[in-house]
Amino acid sequence: MPTLTCPVCGGEIEIPDDALPGELFEHEECGAQLELEVDENGNMKLKEAEEISEDWGE
Amino acid sequence: MIVVKVGGRALEANLNKILESLAKHFKLGKKIVFVHGGGDIVSRYERMMGLEPKFIMSPSGIRSRYTDEKELDVYVMVMAGKLNKEIVAKLHALGVKAIGVSGADGGLLKAARKKKLIIIDERGRKRIIKGGYTGSIKEVDMELLGKILDSGYLAVVSPIAMGFENELLNVDADQAASAIAMTAKAEKLLILTDVDGLILNGEIVRELHVDEFEEIKGKIGAGMNRKVMLCVKAVRNGVGSAIISSGLIEDPLSALEDGKGTRILP
């Protein structure tokens, strides 16, 4: 499992091997909601997830 | 003025009775805005046109259509075209002067496009995806609807809005009805669905005051919770009362007077 750095507290967080871009993780140590970003070379990093409300179409 | 919303399932199962009930109340002199859903009908036409509808699940368990560019085309064709005009034609056959409009006509509904959505994916994991062409209603311009109603017509509204970049957007019909009712300070908002109303602990809740919602909201299923929340918001913002009731009965609009369903009161 890849280990990434939490952008909020700097701690480590393990990501499943099959994680997909946009997947959300909660960092148990600091409680941050994090979103996985994957660049065109397949490099993974985490960013703080934005607040998205559930407000959809028909 | 009364705003009546009917979901797609009730509409498909009981269209003629719903329209007869609308006609009866309209002929009593009520000003009526009728907002229709129709997601299942859109899905059927998508399949006829070789598109497989895509659905996504929100973290709170609400299943919604995922509207990409091709699906938006079919959505607009069916909602603003086929279904809306079929309702108008059937109302005319019942002696009701009706005009069908979408939320895009006359700038009736303006919505903010959802650029991103948060879903539970097929592996049960939370993920952020591109939002497609759905929107959250931000503004209602009642000028056109006001003219339609004042001229003696029943207004039939399909759940389409204009985005802030002038794109067409799929918007939730419950939200459209609630937003129109709030802006018009409607006397009543009636949401007709395929269940009898809000059911808690196996029993129908006949009355719910807006201040009681916070206590019970955790006990309501995801789809109904959203309807109740929109009704509470409407009543808090000037709508006289809101009713959630069955669209599957003989005279669904009788719920406006006879205590059927769940009434949401100030």
PDB file of C-alpha atoms in Angstrom:
ATOM      1  CA  MET A   1       0.000   0.000   0.000  1.00  0.00           C
ATOM      2  CA  PRO A   2       1.461   3.397  -0.925  1.00  0.00           C
ATOM      3  CA  THR A   3       2.076   5.790   1.943  1.00  0.00           C
ATOM      4  CA  LEU A   4       1.348   9.485   1.316  1.00  0.00           C
ATOM      5  CA  THR A   5       1.674  12.634   3.369  1.00  0.00           C
ATOM      6  CA  CYS A   6      -1.318  14.371   4.881  1.00  0.00           C
ATOM      7  CA  PRO A   7      -1.277  17.999   3.625  1.00  0.00           C
ATOM      8  CA  VAL A   8      -3.024  19.150   6.799  1.00  0.00           C
ATOM      9  CA  CYS A   9      -0.921  17.667   9.619  1.00  0.00           C
ATOM     10  CA  GLY A  10       2.103  16.297   7.735  1.00  0.00           C
ATOM     11  CA  GLY A  11       1.487  12.791   9.092  1.00  0.00           C
ATOM     12  CA  GLU A  12       1.495   9.624   7.022  1.00  0.00           C
ATOM     13  CA  ILE A  13      -1.536   7.942   5.541  1.00  0.00           C
ATOM     14  CA  GLU A  14      -1.735   4.592   3.772  1.00  0.00           C
ATOM     15  CA  ILE A  15      -3.732   4.435   0.553  1.00  0.00           C
ATOM     16  CA  PRO A  16      -5.110   1.169  -0.904  1.00  0.00           C
ATOM     17  CA  ASP A  17      -3.352  -0.121  -4.036  1.00  0.00           C
ATOM     18  CA  ASP A  18      -6.552   0.156  -6.052  1.00  0.00           C
ATOM     19  CA  ALA A  19      -7.318   3.786  -5.045  1.00  0.00           C
ATOM     20  CA  LEU A  20      -8.754   5.936  -7.833  1.00  0.00           C
ATOM     21  CA  PRO A  21      -8.363   9.664  -8.593  1.00  0.00           C
ATOM     22  CA  GLY A  22     -10.906  11.688  -6.639  1.00  0.00           C
ATOM     23  CA  GLU A  23     -11.202   9.061  -3.911  1.00  0.00           C
ATOM     24  CA  LEU A  24     -11.703  10.465  -0.435  1.00  0.00           C
ATOM     25  CA  PHE A  25      -9.921   9.420   2.724  1.00  0.00           C
ATOM     26  CA  GLU A  26     -10.187  10.542   6.288  1.00  0.00           C
ATOM     27  CA  HIS A  27      -6.858  10.895   8.045  1.00  0.00           C
ATOM     28  CA  GLU A  28      -7.552   9.224  11.365  1.00  0.00           C
ATOM     29  CA  GLU A  29      -4.786  11.113  13.178  1.00  0.00           C
ATOM     30  CA  CYS A  30      -6.013  14.625  12.418  1.00  0.00           C
ATOM     31  CA  GLY A  31      -9.538  14.025  11.052  1.00  0.00           C
ATOM     32  CA  ALA A  32      -8.844  15.793   7.738  1.00  0.00           C
ATOM     33  CA  GLN A  33     -10.933  14.823   4.691  1.00  0.00           C
ATOM     34  CA  LEU A  34      -8.462  14.255   1.862  1.00  0.00           C
ATOM     35  CA  GLU A  35      -8.846  13.764  -1.880  1.00  0.00           C
ATOM     36  CA  LEU A  36      -6.455  11.676  -3.951  1.00  0.00           C
ATOM     37  CA  GLU A  37      -4.927  13.379  -6.973  1.00  0.00           C
ATOM     38  CA  VAL A  38      -3.060  11.400  -9.630  1.00  0.00           C
ATOM     39  CA  ASP A  39      -0.999  13.243 -12.268  1.00  0.00           C
ATOM     40  CA  GLU A  40      -0.383  12.104 -15.853  1.00  0.00           C
ATOM     41  CA  ASN A  41       2.730  10.160 -14.733  1.00  0.00           C
ATOM     42  CA  GLY A  42       0.726   8.222 -12.165  1.00  0.00           C
ATOM     43  CA  ASN A  43       2.183  10.128  -9.191  1.00  0.00           C
ATOM     44  CA  MET A  44      -0.237  10.273  -6.282  1.00  0.00           C
ATOM     45  CA  LYS A  45      -0.705  13.031  -3.736  1.00  0.00           C
ATOM     46  CA  LEU A  46      -3.385  14.086  -1.311  1.00  0.00           C
ATOM     47  CA  LYS A  47      -5.091  17.453  -1.049  1.00  0.00           C
ATOM     48  CA  GLU A  48      -7.687  18.715   1.360  1.00  0.00           C
ATOM     49  CA  ALA A  49     -11.123  17.767   0.026  1.00  0.00           C
ATOM     50  CA  GLU A  50     -13.471  20.624  -0.742  1.00  0.00           C
ATOM     51  CA  GLU A  51     -16.937  20.775   0.751  1.00  0.00           C
ATOM     52  CA  ILE A  52     -19.454  19.466  -1.750  1.00  0.00           C
ATOM     53  CA  SER A  53     -23.108  19.463  -0.853  1.00  0.00           C
ATOM     54  CA  GLU A  54     -25.567  16.817  -2.043  1.00  0.00           C
ATOM     55  CA  ASP A  55     -27.748  18.820  -4.325  1.00  0.00           C
ATOM     56  CA  TRP A  56     -28.364  17.019  -7.535  1.00  0.00           C
ATOM     57  CA  GLY A  57     -30.652  16.994 -10.516  1.00  0.00           C
ATOM     58  CA  GLU A  58     -33.803  15.071 -11.203  1.00  0.00           C
TER      59      GLU A  58
ATOM     60  CA  MET B   1     -51.535  30.059  -5.792  1.00  0.00           C
ATOM     61  CA  ILE B   2     -50.711  26.365  -5.420  1.00  0.00           C
ATOM     62  CA  VAL B   3     -47.591  24.559  -6.574  1.00  0.00           C
ATOM     63  CA  VAL B   4     -48.061  20.846  -7.271  1.00  0.00           C
ATOM     64  CA  LYS B   5     -45.125  18.569  -7.988  1.00  0.00           C
ATOM     65  CA  VAL B   6     -45.474  15.001  -9.210  1.00  0.00           C
ATOM     66  CA  GLY B   7     -42.589  12.557  -9.395  1.00  0.00           C
ATOM     67  CA  GLY B   8     -41.966  10.402 -12.439  1.00  0.00           C
ATOM     68  CA  ARG B   9     -43.100   7.129 -10.880  1.00  0.00           C
ATOM     69  CA  ALA B  10     -46.473   8.479  -9.748  1.00  0.00           C
ATOM     70  CA  LEU B  11     -46.835  10.211 -13.099  1.00  0.00           C
ATOM     71  CA  GLU B  12     -46.268   7.007 -15.068  1.00  0.00           C
ATOM     72  CA  ALA B  13     -48.501   4.918 -12.831  1.00  0.00           C
ATOM     73  CA  ASN B  14     -51.417   7.357 -12.521  1.00  0.00           C
ATOM     74  CA  LEU B  15     -51.066  10.113 -15.139  1.00  0.00           C
ATOM     75  CA  ASN B  16     -54.725  10.319 -16.166  1.00  0.00           C
ATOM     76  CA  LYS B  17     -56.103  10.477 -12.602  1.00  0.00           C
ATOM     77  CA  ILE B  18     -53.504  13.078 -11.630  1.00  0.00           C
ATOM     78  CA  LEU B  19     -54.427  15.278 -14.579  1.00  0.00           C
ATOM     79  CA  GLU B  20     -58.166  14.837 -13.948  1.00  0.00           C
ATOM     80  CA  SER B  21     -57.572  15.891 -10.355  1.00  0.00           C
ATOM     81  CA  LEU B  22     -55.543  18.906 -11.514  1.00  0.00           C
ATOM     82  CA  ALA B  23     -58.323  19.862 -13.946  1.00  0.00           C
ATOM     83  CA  LYS B  24     -60.963  19.588 -11.216  1.00  0.00           C
ATOM     84  CA  HIS B  25     -59.074  21.911  -8.876  1.00  0.00           C
ATOM     85  CA  PHE B  26     -58.123  24.317 -11.643  1.00  0.00           C
ATOM     86  CA  LYS B  27     -61.796  24.665 -12.605  1.00  0.00           C
ATOM     87  CA  LEU B  28     -62.570  25.638  -9.004  1.00  0.00           C
ATOM     88  CA  GLY B  29     -60.607  28.793  -9.729  1.00  0.00           C
ATOM     89  CA  LYS B  30     -57.232  27.928  -8.235  1.00  0.00           C
ATOM     90  CA  LYS B  31     -54.044  29.266  -9.783  1.00  0.00           C
ATOM     91  CA  ILE B  32     -51.860  26.182 -10.253  1.00  0.00           C
ATOM     92  CA  VAL B  33     -48.229  25.660 -11.182  1.00  0.00           C
ATOM     93  CA  PHE B  34     -47.623  22.000 -11.980  1.00  0.00           C
ATOM     94  CA  VAL B  35     -43.990  20.831 -11.826  1.00  0.00           C
ATOM     95  CA  HIS B  36     -43.353  17.368 -13.206  1.00  0.00           C
ATOM     96  CA  GLY B  37     -40.514  14.903 -12.749  1.00  0.00           C
ATOM     97  CA  GLY B  38     -39.985  12.036 -15.161  1.00  0.00           C
ATOM     98  CA  GLY B  39     -36.565  10.493 -14.638  1.00  0.00           C
ATOM     99  CA  ASP B  40     -37.708   6.963 -15.510  1.00  0.00           C
ATOM    100  CA  ILE B  41     -39.249   8.200 -18.759  1.00  0.00           C
ATOM    101  CA  VAL B  42     -35.961   9.912 -19.655  1.00  0.00           C
ATOM    102  CA  SER B  43     -34.159   6.619 -18.989  1.00  0.00           C
ATOM    103  CA  ARG B  44     -36.508   4.767 -21.321  1.00  0.00           C
ATOM    104  CA  TYR B  45     -35.852   7.240 -24.155  1.00  0.00           C
ATOM    105  CA  GLU B  46     -32.112   7.132 -23.505  1.00  0.00           C
ATOM    106  CA  ARG B  47     -32.159   3.372 -24.026  1.00  0.00           C
ATOM    107  CA  MET B  48     -34.232   3.790 -27.211  1.00  0.00           C
ATOM    108  CA  MET B  49     -31.520   6.153 -28.449  1.00  0.00           C
ATOM    109  CA  GLY B  50     -28.717   3.746 -27.585  1.00  0.00           C
ATOM    110  CA  LEU B  51     -27.560   5.389 -24.359  1.00  0.00           C
ATOM    111  CA  GLU B  52     -27.406   3.473 -21.105  1.00  0.00           C
ATOM    112  CA  PRO B  53     -28.484   5.763 -18.237  1.00  0.00           C
ATOM    113  CA  LYS B  54     -25.864   6.201 -15.552  1.00  0.00           C
ATOM    114  CA  PHE B  55     -26.755   6.496 -11.901  1.00  0.00           C
ATOM    115  CA  ILE B  56     -24.677   7.507  -8.934  1.00  0.00           C
ATOM    116  CA  MET B  57     -25.193   7.165  -5.199  1.00  0.00           C
ATOM    117  CA  SER B  58     -24.665  10.029  -2.775  1.00  0.00           C
ATOM    118  CA  PRO B  59     -23.026   9.367   0.613  1.00  0.00           C
ATOM    119  CA  SER B  60     -26.458   9.658   2.258  1.00  0.00           C
ATOM    120  CA  GLY B  61     -27.863   7.002  -0.067  1.00  0.00           C
ATOM    121  CA  ILE B  62     -29.744   9.079  -2.643  1.00  0.00           C
ATOM    122  CA  ARG B  63     -29.564   7.538  -6.109  1.00  0.00           C
ATOM    123  CA  SER B  64     -29.445  10.154  -8.874  1.00  0.00           C
ATOM    124  CA  ARG B  65     -29.065  10.312 -12.608  1.00  0.00           C
ATOM    125  CA  TYR B  66     -25.588  11.236 -13.841  1.00  0.00           C
ATOM    126  CA  THR B  67     -26.161  13.752 -16.606  1.00  0.00           C
ATOM    127  CA  ASP B  68     -23.325  14.020 -19.102  1.00  0.00           C
ATOM    128  CA  GLU B  69     -23.581  16.037 -22.319  1.00  0.00           C
ATOM    129  CA  LYS B  70     -25.347  13.310 -24.360  1.00  0.00           C
ATOM    130  CA  GLU B  71     -27.731  12.476 -21.554  1.00  0.00           C
ATOM    131  CA  LEU B  72     -28.563  16.154 -21.143  1.00  0.00           C
ATOM    132  CA  ASP B  73     -29.718  16.202 -24.778  1.00  0.00           C
ATOM    133  CA  VAL B  74     -32.195  13.387 -24.166  1.00  0.00           C
ATOM    134  CA  TYR B  75     -33.196  14.849 -20.811  1.00  0.00           C
ATOM    135  CA  VAL B  76     -34.132  18.174 -22.425  1.00  0.00           C
ATOM    136  CA  MET B  77     -35.892  16.495 -25.371  1.00  0.00           C
ATOM    137  CA  VAL B  78     -38.064  14.391 -23.076  1.00  0.00           C
ATOM    138  CA  MET B  79     -38.656  16.780 -20.185  1.00  0.00           C
ATOM    139  CA  ALA B  80     -39.233  20.003 -22.113  1.00  0.00           C
ATOM    140  CA  GLY B  81     -40.607  18.252 -25.194  1.00  0.00           C
ATOM    141  CA  LYS B  82     -42.373  14.909 -25.234  1.00  0.00           C
ATOM    142  CA  LEU B  83     -43.479  14.679 -21.594  1.00  0.00           C
ATOM    143  CA  ASN B  84     -44.262  18.354 -20.979  1.00  0.00           C
ATOM    144  CA  LYS B  85     -46.287  18.687 -24.189  1.00  0.00           C
ATOM    145  CA  GLU B  86     -48.091  15.395 -23.601  1.00  0.00           C
ATOM    146  CA  ILE B  87     -49.245  16.712 -20.215  1.00  0.00           C
ATOM    147  CA  VAL B  88     -50.339  20.004 -21.822  1.00  0.00           C
ATOM    148  CA  ALA B  89     -52.286  18.139 -24.535  1.00  0.00           C
ATOM    149  CA  LYS B  90     -54.029  15.882 -22.004  1.00  0.00           C
ATOM    150  CA  LEU B  91     -54.967  18.896 -19.872  1.00  0.00           C
ATOM    151  CA  HIS B  92     -56.439  20.620 -22.928  1.00  0.00           C
ATOM    152  CA  ALA B  93     -58.466  17.462 -23.591  1.00  0.00           C
ATOM    153  CA  LEU B  94     -59.843  17.880 -20.059  1.00  0.00           C
ATOM    154  CA  GLY B  95     -60.872  21.461 -20.809  1.00  0.00           C
ATOM    155  CA  VAL B  96     -57.912  23.120 -19.097  1.00  0.00           C
ATOM    156  CA  LYS B  97     -55.972  25.910 -20.787  1.00  0.00           C
ATOM    157  CA  ALA B  98     -52.393  24.911 -20.039  1.00  0.00           C
ATOM    158  CA  ILE B  99     -49.003  26.234 -21.108  1.00  0.00           C
ATOM    159  CA  GLY B 100     -45.879  24.115 -20.820  1.00  0.00           C
ATOM    160  CA  VAL B 101     -42.577  25.796 -20.085  1.00  0.00           C
ATOM    161  CA  SER B 102     -39.192  24.642 -18.889  1.00  0.00           C
ATOM    162  CA  GLY B 103     -37.324  26.431 -16.137  1.00  0.00           C
ATOM    163  CA  ALA B 104     -35.130  27.918 -18.866  1.00  0.00           C
ATOM    164  CA  ASP B 105     -38.053  29.781 -20.479  1.00  0.00           C
ATOM    165  CA  GLY B 106     -38.271  33.415 -19.485  1.00  0.00           C
ATOM    166  CA  GLY B 107     -35.312  32.871 -17.151  1.00  0.00           C
ATOM    167  CA  LEU B 108     -37.678  31.161 -14.702  1.00  0.00           C
ATOM    168  CA  LEU B 109     -35.031  29.019 -12.971  1.00  0.00           C
ATOM    169  CA  LYS B 110     -31.382  29.956 -12.695  1.00  0.00           C
ATOM    170  CA  ALA B 111     -29.049  27.339 -11.232  1.00  0.00           C
ATOM    171  CA  ALA B 112     -25.408  26.989 -10.280  1.00  0.00           C
ATOM    172  CA  ARG B 113     -23.846  24.068 -12.099  1.00  0.00           C
ATOM    173  CA  LYS B 114     -22.435  21.415  -9.819  1.00  0.00           C
ATOM    174  CA  LYS B 115     -18.841  21.210 -11.033  1.00  0.00           C
ATOM    175  CA  LYS B 116     -18.083  18.271  -8.747  1.00  0.00           C
ATOM    176  CA  LEU B 117     -20.144  15.560  -7.084  1.00  0.00           C
ATOM    177  CA  ILE B 118     -19.309  13.331  -4.181  1.00  0.00           C
ATOM    178  CA  ILE B 119     -20.418   9.737  -4.682  1.00  0.00           C
ATOM    179  CA  ILE B 120     -20.201   6.279  -3.200  1.00  0.00           C
ATOM    180  CA  ASP B 121     -18.664   4.266  -6.035  1.00  0.00           C
ATOM    181  CA  GLU B 122     -19.338   0.645  -7.024  1.00  0.00           C
ATOM    182  CA  ARG B 123     -16.718  -0.510  -4.500  1.00  0.00           C
ATOM    183  CA  GLY B 124     -18.537   1.332  -1.713  1.00  0.00           C
ATOM    184  CA  ARG B 125     -15.836   4.005  -1.479  1.00  0.00           C
ATOM    185  CA  LYS B 126     -16.284   7.786  -1.446  1.00  0.00           C
ATOM    186  CA  ARG B 127     -15.036   9.590  -4.504  1.00  0.00           C
ATOM    187  CA  ILE B 128     -15.275  13.056  -6.106  1.00  0.00           C
ATOM    188  CA  ILE B 129     -16.225  13.058  -9.786  1.00  0.00           C
ATOM    189  CA  LYS B 130     -16.967  15.717 -12.396  1.00  0.00           C
ATOM    190  CA  GLY B 131     -20.440  17.138 -11.890  1.00  0.00           C
ATOM    191  CA  GLY B 132     -21.892  16.859 -15.382  1.00  0.00           C
ATOM    192  CA  TYR B 133     -24.913  19.005 -16.167  1.00  0.00           C
ATOM    193  CA  THR B 134     -26.862  19.222 -12.955  1.00  0.00           C
ATOM    194  CA  GLY B 135     -27.520  22.368 -10.989  1.00  0.00           C
ATOM    195  CA  SER B 136     -28.663  23.753  -7.705  1.00  0.00           C
ATOM    196  CA  ILE B 137     -31.387  26.403  -8.075  1.00  0.00           C
ATOM    197  CA  LYS B 138     -30.269  29.860  -6.982  1.00  0.00           C
ATOM    198  CA  GLU B 139     -32.769  32.285  -8.498  1.00  0.00           C
ATOM    199  CA  VAL B 140     -36.411  32.200  -9.572  1.00  0.00           C
ATOM    200  CA  ASP B 141     -37.897  34.842 -11.872  1.00  0.00           C
ATOM    201  CA  MET B 142     -41.685  34.686 -11.522  1.00  0.00           C
ATOM    202  CA  GLU B 143     -42.467  37.251 -14.233  1.00  0.00           C
ATOM    203  CA  LEU B 144     -43.366  34.732 -16.948  1.00  0.00           C
ATOM    204  CA  LEU B 145     -45.246  32.378 -14.620  1.00  0.00           C
ATOM    205  CA  GLY B 146     -47.111  35.333 -13.128  1.00  0.00           C
ATOM    206  CA  LYS B 147     -48.282  36.387 -16.593  1.00  0.00           C
ATOM    207  CA  ILE B 148     -49.302  32.819 -17.489  1.00  0.00           C
ATOM    208  CA  LEU B 149     -51.308  32.421 -14.269  1.00  0.00           C
ATOM    209  CA  ASP B 150     -52.861  35.888 -14.441  1.00  0.00           C
ATOM    210  CA  SER B 151     -53.988  35.145 -18.014  1.00  0.00           C
ATOM    211  CA  GLY B 152     -55.971  32.170 -16.775  1.00  0.00           C
ATOM    212  CA  TYR B 153     -53.637  29.351 -17.785  1.00  0.00           C
ATOM    213  CA  LEU B 154     -52.336  26.439 -15.770  1.00  0.00           C
ATOM    214  CA  ALA B 155     -48.524  26.400 -15.965  1.00  0.00           C
ATOM    215  CA  VAL B 156     -46.764  23.066 -16.552  1.00  0.00           C
ATOM    216  CA  VAL B 157     -43.078  23.345 -15.657  1.00  0.00           C
ATOM    217  CA  SER B 158     -40.316  20.867 -16.534  1.00  0.00           C
ATOM    218  CA  PRO B 159     -37.246  20.668 -14.275  1.00  0.00           C
ATOM    219  CA  ILE B 160     -34.635  22.342 -16.454  1.00  0.00           C
ATOM    220  CA  ALA B 161     -32.735  25.472 -15.450  1.00  0.00           C
ATOM    221  CA  MET B 162     -30.348  27.911 -17.061  1.00  0.00           C
ATOM    222  CA  GLY B 163     -26.836  27.866 -15.672  1.00  0.00           C
ATOM    223  CA  PHE B 164     -24.875  31.061 -15.055  1.00  0.00           C
ATOM    224  CA  GLU B 165     -22.961  30.371 -18.292  1.00  0.00           C
ATOM    225  CA  ASN B 166     -26.309  30.023 -20.105  1.00  0.00           C
ATOM    226  CA  GLU B 167     -26.024  26.244 -20.309  1.00  0.00           C
ATOM    227  CA  LEU B 168     -29.075  24.036 -19.797  1.00  0.00           C
ATOM    228  CA  LEU B 169     -29.039  22.055 -16.571  1.00  0.00           C
ATOM    229  CA  ASN B 170     -30.943  19.149 -15.080  1.00  0.00           C
ATOM    230  CA  VAL B 171     -32.410  20.273 -11.759  1.00  0.00           C
ATOM    231  CA  ASP B 172     -34.294  18.315  -9.142  1.00  0.00           C
ATOM    232  CA  ALA B 173     -38.062  18.742  -9.632  1.00  0.00           C
ATOM    233  CA  ASP B 174     -38.754  18.799  -5.867  1.00  0.00           C
ATOM    234  CA  GLN B 175     -36.266  21.637  -5.548  1.00  0.00           C
ATOM    235  CA  ALA B 176     -37.792  23.452  -8.536  1.00  0.00           C
ATOM    236  CA  ALA B 177     -41.280  23.227  -7.010  1.00  0.00           C
ATOM    237  CA  SER B 178     -40.068  24.348  -3.600  1.00  0.00           C
ATOM    238  CA  ALA B 179     -38.115  27.284  -5.079  1.00  0.00           C
ATOM    239  CA  ILE B 180     -41.101  28.460  -7.156  1.00  0.00           C
ATOM    240  CA  ALA B 181     -43.440  28.125  -4.160  1.00  0.00           C
ATOM    241  CA  MET B 182     -41.066  30.132  -1.941  1.00  0.00           C
ATOM    242  CA  THR B 183     -40.588  32.918  -4.457  1.00  0.00           C
ATOM    243  CA  ALA B 184     -44.319  33.191  -5.121  1.00  0.00           C
ATOM    244  CA  LYS B 185     -45.158  32.831  -1.391  1.00  0.00           C
ATOM    245  CA  ALA B 186     -47.591  30.144  -2.498  1.00  0.00           C
ATOM    246  CA  GLU B 187     -50.577  29.259  -0.390  1.00  0.00           C
ATOM    247  CA  LYS B 188     -49.666  25.561  -0.608  1.00  0.00           C
ATOM    248  CA  LEU B 189     -46.924  23.302  -1.945  1.00  0.00           C
ATOM    249  CA  LEU B 190     -48.140  19.763  -2.686  1.00  0.00           C
ATOM    250  CA  ILE B 191     -45.560  17.080  -3.412  1.00  0.00           C
ATOM    251  CA  LEU B 192     -47.167  13.951  -4.837  1.00  0.00           C
ATOM    252  CA  THR B 193     -45.066  10.838  -4.653  1.00  0.00           C
ATOM    253  CA  ASP B 194     -45.426   7.045  -4.717  1.00  0.00           C
ATOM    254  CA  VAL B 195     -45.879   6.675  -0.940  1.00  0.00           C
ATOM    255  CA  ASP B 196     -48.632   7.973   1.369  1.00  0.00           C
ATOM    256  CA  GLY B 197     -46.452  10.580   3.079  1.00  0.00           C
ATOM    257  CA  LEU B 198     -43.777  10.664   5.770  1.00  0.00           C
ATOM    258  CA  ILE B 199     -43.804   7.365   7.630  1.00  0.00           C
ATOM    259  CA  LEU B 200     -42.075   7.061  11.005  1.00  0.00           C
ATOM    260  CA  ASN B 201     -42.089   3.876  13.088  1.00  0.00           C
ATOM    261  CA  GLY B 202     -44.536   2.322  10.643  1.00  0.00           C
ATOM    262  CA  GLU B 203     -47.101   5.125  10.978  1.00  0.00           C
ATOM    263  CA  ILE B 204     -47.854   8.084   8.790  1.00  0.00           C
ATOM    264  CA  VAL B 205     -47.030  11.464  10.321  1.00  0.00           C
ATOM    265  CA  ARG B 206     -50.117  13.629   9.757  1.00  0.00           C
ATOM    266  CA  GLU B 207     -48.633  16.948  10.876  1.00  0.00           C
ATOM    267  CA  LEU B 208     -45.116  18.169  11.269  1.00  0.00           C
ATOM    268  CA  HIS B 209     -44.289  21.660  12.496  1.00  0.00           C
ATOM    269  CA  VAL B 210     -41.101  23.085  11.046  1.00  0.00           C
ATOM    270  CA  ASP B 211     -39.458  23.290  14.487  1.00  0.00           C
ATOM    271  CA  GLU B 212     -39.939  19.527  14.954  1.00  0.00           C
ATOM    272  CA  PHE B 213     -37.885  18.596  11.896  1.00  0.00           C
ATOM    273  CA  GLU B 214     -34.460  18.716  13.590  1.00  0.00           C
ATOM    274  CA  GLU B 215     -35.566  16.095  16.129  1.00  0.00           C
ATOM    275  CA  ILE B 216     -36.749  13.558  13.577  1.00  0.00           C
ATOM    276  CA  LYS B 217     -34.571  14.140  10.522  1.00  0.00           C
ATOM    277  CA  GLY B 218     -32.106  11.389  11.459  1.00  0.00           C
ATOM    278  CA  LYS B 219     -34.913   8.825  11.434  1.00  0.00           C
ATOM    279  CA  ILE B 220     -36.157   9.575   7.900  1.00  0.00           C
ATOM    280  CA  GLY B 221     -34.872   7.679   4.833  1.00  0.00           C
ATOM    281  CA  ALA B 222     -32.655   9.588   2.398  1.00  0.00           C
ATOM    282  CA  GLY B 223     -35.150  10.282  -0.423  1.00  0.00           C
ATOM    283  CA  MET B 224     -38.014  11.321   1.875  1.00  0.00           C
ATOM    284  CA  ASN B 225     -35.680  13.324   4.103  1.00  0.00           C
ATOM    285  CA  ARG B 226     -34.832  15.573   1.194  1.00  0.00           C
ATOM    286  CA  LYS B 227     -38.505  16.148   0.362  1.00  0.00           C
ATOM    287  CA  VAL B 228     -39.342  16.990   3.978  1.00  0.00           C
ATOM    288  CA  MET B 229     -36.309  19.286   4.181  1.00  0.00           C
ATOM    289  CA  LEU B 230     -37.425  21.176   1.051  1.00  0.00           C
ATOM    290  CA  CYS B 231     -40.965  21.476   2.453  1.00  0.00           C
ATOM    291  CA  VAL B 232     -39.657  22.773   5.783  1.00  0.00           C
ATOM    292  CA  LYS B 233     -37.510  25.312   3.950  1.00  0.00           C
ATOM    293  CA  ALA B 234     -40.505  26.400   1.860  1.00  0.00           C
ATOM    294  CA  VAL B 235     -42.773  26.892   4.888  1.00  0.00           C
ATOM    295  CA  ARG B 236     -40.025  28.762   6.750  1.00  0.00           C
ATOM    296  CA  ASN B 237     -39.779  31.077   3.733  1.00  0.00           C
ATOM    297  CA  GLY B 238     -43.371  32.141   3.356  1.00  0.00           C
ATOM    298  CA  VAL B 239     -45.280  29.191   1.881  1.00  0.00           C
ATOM    299  CA  GLY B 240     -48.539  28.679   3.830  1.00  0.00           C
ATOM    300  CA  SER B 241     -48.147  24.927   4.222  1.00  0.00           C
ATOM    301  CA  ALA B 242     -46.612  21.984   2.398  1.00  0.00           C
ATOM    302  CA  ILE B 243     -48.089  18.515   1.925  1.00  0.00           C
ATOM    303  CA  ILE B 244     -46.391  15.281   0.937  1.00  0.00           C
ATOM    304  CA  SER B 245     -48.976  12.794  -0.252  1.00  0.00           C
ATOM    305  CA  SER B 246     -49.663   9.902  -2.623  1.00  0.00           C
ATOM    306  CA  GLY B 247     -49.974  10.540  -6.343  1.00  0.00           C
ATOM    307  CA  LEU B 248     -51.319   7.022  -6.839  1.00  0.00           C
ATOM    308  CA  ILE B 249     -54.860   7.585  -5.568  1.00  0.00           C
ATOM    309  CA  GLU B 250     -58.102   8.479  -7.384  1.00  0.00           C
ATOM    310  CA  ASP B 251     -58.022  12.241  -6.658  1.00  0.00           C
ATOM    311  CA  PRO B 252     -54.470  13.112  -5.555  1.00  0.00           C
ATOM    312  CA  LEU B 253     -55.107  16.874  -5.191  1.00  0.00           C
ATOM    313  CA  SER B 254     -57.834  16.182  -2.627  1.00  0.00           C
ATOM    314  CA  ALA B 255     -54.899  16.081  -0.170  1.00  0.00           C
ATOM    315  CA  LEU B 256     -54.993  19.890  -0.360  1.00  0.00           C
ATOM    316  CA  GLU B 257     -58.199  19.852   1.680  1.00  0.00           C
ATOM    317  CA  ASP B 258     -58.893  16.531   3.323  1.00  0.00           C
ATOM    318  CA  GLY B 259     -55.885  15.846   5.533  1.00  0.00           C
ATOM    319  CA  LYS B 260     -54.344  13.015   3.474  1.00  0.00           C
ATOM    320  CA  GLY B 261     -50.573  12.689   3.554  1.00  0.00           C
ATOM    321  CA  THR B 262     -48.194  14.649   5.769  1.00  0.00           C
ATOM    322  CA  ARG B 263     -48.748  18.384   6.321  1.00  0.00           C
ATOM    323  CA  ILE B 264     -45.753  20.541   7.096  1.00  0.00           C
ATOM    324  CA  LEU B 265     -46.901  23.587   9.022  1.00  0.00           C
ATOM    325  CA  PRO B 266     -45.269  26.731  10.422  1.00  0.00           C
TER     326      PRO B 266
END
